[in-house]
Amino acid sequence: MVIDENKCPICGHYNACGRNDPSCWCVTKEIPKSLFEQIPPQLLHKQCICLKCIDEATKNIED
């Protein structure tokens, strides 16, 4: 299996992660635990979840 670090492991779209930038949203944004549970084990901690998926999950928690 080839892992594309630029794709979200949940939706498969471009994740726009700046993992090498300590100010990237992926470092500062709180990610709901429920999102990590949706990631296949072989992709866990190998691809960043995209901002759209994080925002959608957070919106659902707040509603």
Short mmCIF file of N, CA, C and O in Angstrom, two decimals:
data_model
loop_
_atom_site.label_atom_id
_atom_site.label_comp_id
_atom_site.label_asym_id
_atom_site.label_seq_id
_atom_site.Cartn_x
_atom_site.Cartn_y
_atom_site.Cartn_z
N MET A 1 0.84 -1.19 0.00
CA MET A 1 0.00 0.00 0.00
C MET A 1 0.88 1.25 0.00
O MET A 1 1.76 1.39 0.84
N VAL A 2 0.62 2.13 -0.95
CA VAL A 2 1.33 3.40 -1.02
C VAL A 2 0.53 4.44 -0.24
O VAL A 2 -0.67 4.60 -0.45
N ILE A 3 1.19 5.11 0.68
CA ILE A 3 0.52 6.12 1.51
C ILE A 3 0.88 7.49 0.99
O ILE A 3 2.05 7.85 0.91
N ASP A 4 -0.14 8.26 0.64
CA ASP A 4 0.04 9.63 0.16
C ASP A 4 -0.19 10.57 1.34
O ASP A 4 -1.32 10.76 1.78
N GLU A 5 0.88 11.14 1.87
CA GLU A 5 0.80 12.02 3.04
C GLU A 5 -0.02 13.28 2.78
O GLU A 5 -0.40 13.97 3.71
N ASN A 6 -0.29 13.59 1.52
CA ASN A 6 -1.04 14.79 1.18
C ASN A 6 -2.55 14.58 1.12
O ASN A 6 -3.28 15.50 0.81
N LYS A 7 -2.99 13.36 1.42
CA LYS A 7 -4.43 13.06 1.37
C LYS A 7 -4.96 12.82 2.77
O LYS A 7 -4.30 12.20 3.61
N CYS A 8 -6.18 13.26 3.00
CA CYS A 8 -6.87 13.02 4.26
C CYS A 8 -7.24 11.53 4.33
O CYS A 8 -7.80 10.99 3.38
N PRO A 9 -6.96 10.86 5.45
CA PRO A 9 -7.27 9.44 5.55
C PRO A 9 -8.77 9.16 5.69
O PRO A 9 -9.20 8.02 5.60
N ILE A 10 -9.56 10.20 5.89
CA ILE A 10 -11.01 10.03 6.05
C ILE A 10 -11.74 10.27 4.74
O ILE A 10 -12.48 9.42 4.26
N CYS A 11 -11.51 11.43 4.11
CA CYS A 11 -12.26 11.76 2.89
C CYS A 11 -11.45 11.53 1.62
O CYS A 11 -12.00 11.48 0.53
N GLY A 12 -10.12 11.42 1.74
CA GLY A 12 -9.27 11.18 0.58
C GLY A 12 -8.90 12.42 -0.21
O GLY A 12 -8.16 12.34 -1.18
N HIS A 13 -9.37 13.58 0.22
CA HIS A 13 -9.03 14.82 -0.47
C HIS A 13 -7.70 15.38 0.05
O HIS A 13 -7.20 14.96 1.09
N TYR A 14 -7.16 16.35 -0.67
CA TYR A 14 -5.92 17.03 -0.29
C TYR A 14 -6.06 17.59 1.12
O TYR A 14 -7.04 18.26 1.43
N ASN A 15 -5.10 17.32 2.00
CA ASN A 15 -5.22 17.76 3.39
C ASN A 15 -4.56 19.11 3.68
O ASN A 15 -4.74 19.65 4.77
N ALA A 16 -3.82 19.67 2.76
CA ALA A 16 -3.17 20.98 2.93
C ALA A 16 -2.39 21.09 4.23
O ALA A 16 -2.37 22.12 4.87
N CYS A 17 -1.76 20.01 4.62
CA CYS A 17 -1.02 19.99 5.88
C CYS A 17 0.36 20.62 5.70
O CYS A 17 1.05 20.37 4.72
N GLY A 18 0.74 21.40 6.67
CA GLY A 18 2.08 21.97 6.71
C GLY A 18 2.84 21.38 7.90
O GLY A 18 3.34 22.10 8.74
N ARG A 19 2.87 20.05 7.98
CA ARG A 19 3.40 19.35 9.14
C ARG A 19 4.80 19.78 9.54
O ARG A 19 5.21 19.58 10.67
N ASN A 20 5.52 20.38 8.65
CA ASN A 20 6.85 20.86 8.99
C ASN A 20 6.84 22.28 9.53
O ASN A 20 7.87 22.81 9.90
N ASP A 21 5.66 22.88 9.58
CA ASP A 21 5.49 24.23 10.09
C ASP A 21 4.80 24.14 11.45
O ASP A 21 3.66 23.72 11.54
N PRO A 22 5.48 24.53 12.54
CA PRO A 22 4.90 24.40 13.87
C PRO A 22 3.63 25.25 14.09
O PRO A 22 2.91 25.04 15.05
N SER A 23 3.34 26.17 13.18
CA SER A 23 2.13 26.97 13.33
C SER A 23 0.99 26.44 12.45
O SER A 23 -0.06 27.06 12.36
N CYS A 24 1.18 25.29 11.81
CA CYS A 24 0.15 24.71 10.96
C CYS A 24 -1.10 24.41 11.78
O CYS A 24 -1.01 24.02 12.95
N TRP A 25 -2.25 24.55 11.16
CA TRP A 25 -3.52 24.28 11.84
C TRP A 25 -3.57 22.86 12.38
O TRP A 25 -4.22 22.59 13.39
N CYS A 26 -2.88 21.91 11.75
CA CYS A 26 -2.93 20.52 12.21
C CYS A 26 -2.25 20.34 13.56
O CYS A 26 -2.51 19.37 14.26
N VAL A 27 -1.41 21.28 13.93
CA VAL A 27 -0.73 21.22 15.22
C VAL A 27 -1.54 21.97 16.28
O VAL A 27 -1.59 21.56 17.44
N THR A 28 -2.21 23.03 15.88
CA THR A 28 -2.90 23.89 16.85
C THR A 28 -4.39 23.58 17.01
O THR A 28 -4.99 23.95 18.01
N LYS A 29 -4.99 22.90 16.05
CA LYS A 29 -6.43 22.62 16.07
C LYS A 29 -6.73 21.39 16.93
O LYS A 29 -6.02 20.39 16.86
N GLU A 30 -7.77 21.47 17.75
CA GLU A 30 -8.19 20.32 18.54
C GLU A 30 -8.96 19.36 17.64
O GLU A 30 -9.92 19.75 16.96
N ILE A 31 -8.54 18.12 17.61
CA ILE A 31 -9.15 17.12 16.74
C ILE A 31 -9.97 16.15 17.60
O ILE A 31 -9.42 15.52 18.51
N PRO A 32 -11.27 16.05 17.31
CA PRO A 32 -12.11 15.14 18.09
C PRO A 32 -11.62 13.69 17.99
O PRO A 32 -11.23 13.23 16.92
N LYS A 33 -11.64 12.99 19.10
CA LYS A 33 -11.20 11.59 19.15
C LYS A 33 -11.99 10.73 18.15
O LYS A 33 -11.45 9.79 17.57
N SER A 34 -13.25 11.08 17.94
CA SER A 34 -14.09 10.30 17.03
C SER A 34 -13.52 10.25 15.61
O SER A 34 -13.75 9.28 14.89
N LEU A 35 -12.78 11.28 15.21
CA LEU A 35 -12.17 11.28 13.88
C LEU A 35 -11.05 10.25 13.79
O LEU A 35 -10.92 9.56 12.79
N PHE A 36 -10.25 10.16 14.83
CA PHE A 36 -9.16 9.18 14.81
C PHE A 36 -9.71 7.76 14.72
O PHE A 36 -9.09 6.89 14.13
N GLU A 37 -10.88 7.54 15.28
CA GLU A 37 -11.50 6.21 15.25
C GLU A 37 -11.97 5.84 13.85
O GLU A 37 -12.21 4.66 13.58
N GLN A 38 -12.10 6.81 12.96
CA GLN A 38 -12.53 6.56 11.58
C GLN A 38 -11.38 6.22 10.63
O GLN A 38 -11.60 5.79 9.50
N ILE A 39 -10.17 6.40 11.10
CA ILE A 39 -8.99 6.19 10.25
C ILE A 39 -8.61 4.71 10.27
O ILE A 39 -8.47 4.11 11.33
N PRO A 40 -8.43 4.11 9.08
CA PRO A 40 -7.96 2.72 9.04
C PRO A 40 -6.62 2.60 9.77
O PRO A 40 -5.77 3.49 9.67
N PRO A 41 -6.42 1.52 10.51
CA PRO A 41 -5.19 1.36 11.31
C PRO A 41 -3.90 1.56 10.52
O PRO A 41 -2.95 2.14 11.04
N GLN A 42 -3.87 1.13 9.27
CA GLN A 42 -2.64 1.25 8.49
C GLN A 42 -2.33 2.70 8.09
O GLN A 42 -1.22 3.01 7.68
N LEU A 43 -3.30 3.62 8.25
CA LEU A 43 -3.08 5.02 7.91
C LEU A 43 -2.97 5.92 9.15
O LEU A 43 -2.62 7.09 9.04
N LEU A 44 -3.25 5.38 10.31
CA LEU A 44 -3.22 6.16 11.55
C LEU A 44 -1.82 6.71 11.79
O LEU A 44 -0.82 5.98 11.73
N HIS A 45 -1.75 8.02 12.01
CA HIS A 45 -0.49 8.75 12.24
C HIS A 45 0.43 8.77 11.02
O HIS A 45 1.62 9.01 11.14
N LYS A 46 -0.13 8.50 9.85
CA LYS A 46 0.65 8.54 8.61
C LYS A 46 0.15 9.64 7.67
O LYS A 46 0.86 10.08 6.79
N GLN A 47 -1.13 10.03 7.82
CA GLN A 47 -1.73 11.09 7.01
C GLN A 47 -2.50 12.02 7.95
O GLN A 47 -3.12 11.57 8.90
N CYS A 48 -2.44 13.31 7.67
CA CYS A 48 -3.19 14.27 8.48
C CYS A 48 -4.64 14.36 8.01
O CYS A 48 -4.92 14.32 6.82
N ILE A 49 -5.52 14.51 8.98
CA ILE A 49 -6.94 14.73 8.68
C ILE A 49 -7.07 16.16 8.15
O ILE A 49 -6.46 17.08 8.67
N CYS A 50 -7.88 16.34 7.10
CA CYS A 50 -8.02 17.67 6.51
C CYS A 50 -8.88 18.58 7.40
O CYS A 50 -9.66 18.13 8.24
N LEU A 51 -8.71 19.86 7.20
CA LEU A 51 -9.42 20.87 7.98
C LEU A 51 -10.93 20.75 7.79
O LEU A 51 -11.69 20.94 8.74
N LYS A 52 -11.37 20.41 6.60
CA LYS A 52 -12.80 20.27 6.34
C LYS A 52 -13.41 19.17 7.22
O LYS A 52 -14.46 19.35 7.82
N CYS A 53 -12.75 18.02 7.30
CA CYS A 53 -13.25 16.93 8.13
C CYS A 53 -13.24 17.31 9.61
O CYS A 53 -14.18 16.99 10.35
N ILE A 54 -12.20 18.00 10.05
CA ILE A 54 -12.11 18.44 11.45
C ILE A 54 -13.24 19.43 11.75
O ILE A 54 -13.95 19.30 12.75
N ASP A 55 -13.41 20.43 10.88
CA ASP A 55 -14.45 21.43 11.10
C ASP A 55 -15.83 20.81 11.09
O ASP A 55 -16.69 21.16 11.90
N GLU A 56 -16.07 19.86 10.19
CA GLU A 56 -17.37 19.19 10.11
C GLU A 56 -17.64 18.39 11.38
O GLU A 56 -18.74 18.43 11.93
N ALA A 57 -16.66 17.68 11.88
CA ALA A 57 -16.82 16.90 13.10
C ALA A 57 -17.03 17.81 14.31
O ALA A 57 -17.86 17.52 15.18
N THR A 58 -16.30 18.91 14.36
CA THR A 58 -16.45 19.86 15.46
C THR A 58 -17.82 20.51 15.42
O THR A 58 -18.45 20.69 16.46
N LYS A 59 -18.31 20.83 14.24
CA LYS A 59 -19.64 21.43 14.07
C LYS A 59 -20.70 20.47 14.60
O LYS A 59 -21.64 20.88 15.29
N ASN A 60 -20.56 19.19 14.27
CA ASN A 60 -21.53 18.19 14.72
C ASN A 60 -21.54 18.03 16.22
O ASN A 60 -22.58 17.74 16.81
N ILE A 61 -20.41 18.21 16.86
CA ILE A 61 -20.31 18.11 18.33
C ILE A 61 -21.00 19.31 18.97
O ILE A 61 -21.69 19.19 19.96
N GLU A 62 -20.81 20.50 18.38
CA GLU A 62 -21.37 21.73 18.93
C GLU A 62 -22.86 21.85 18.73
O GLU A 62 -23.54 22.50 19.50
N ASP A 63 -23.40 21.22 17.68
CA ASP A 63 -24.84 21.32 17.39
C ASP A 63 -25.68 20.53 18.35
O ASP A 63 -25.37 19.66 19.00
#
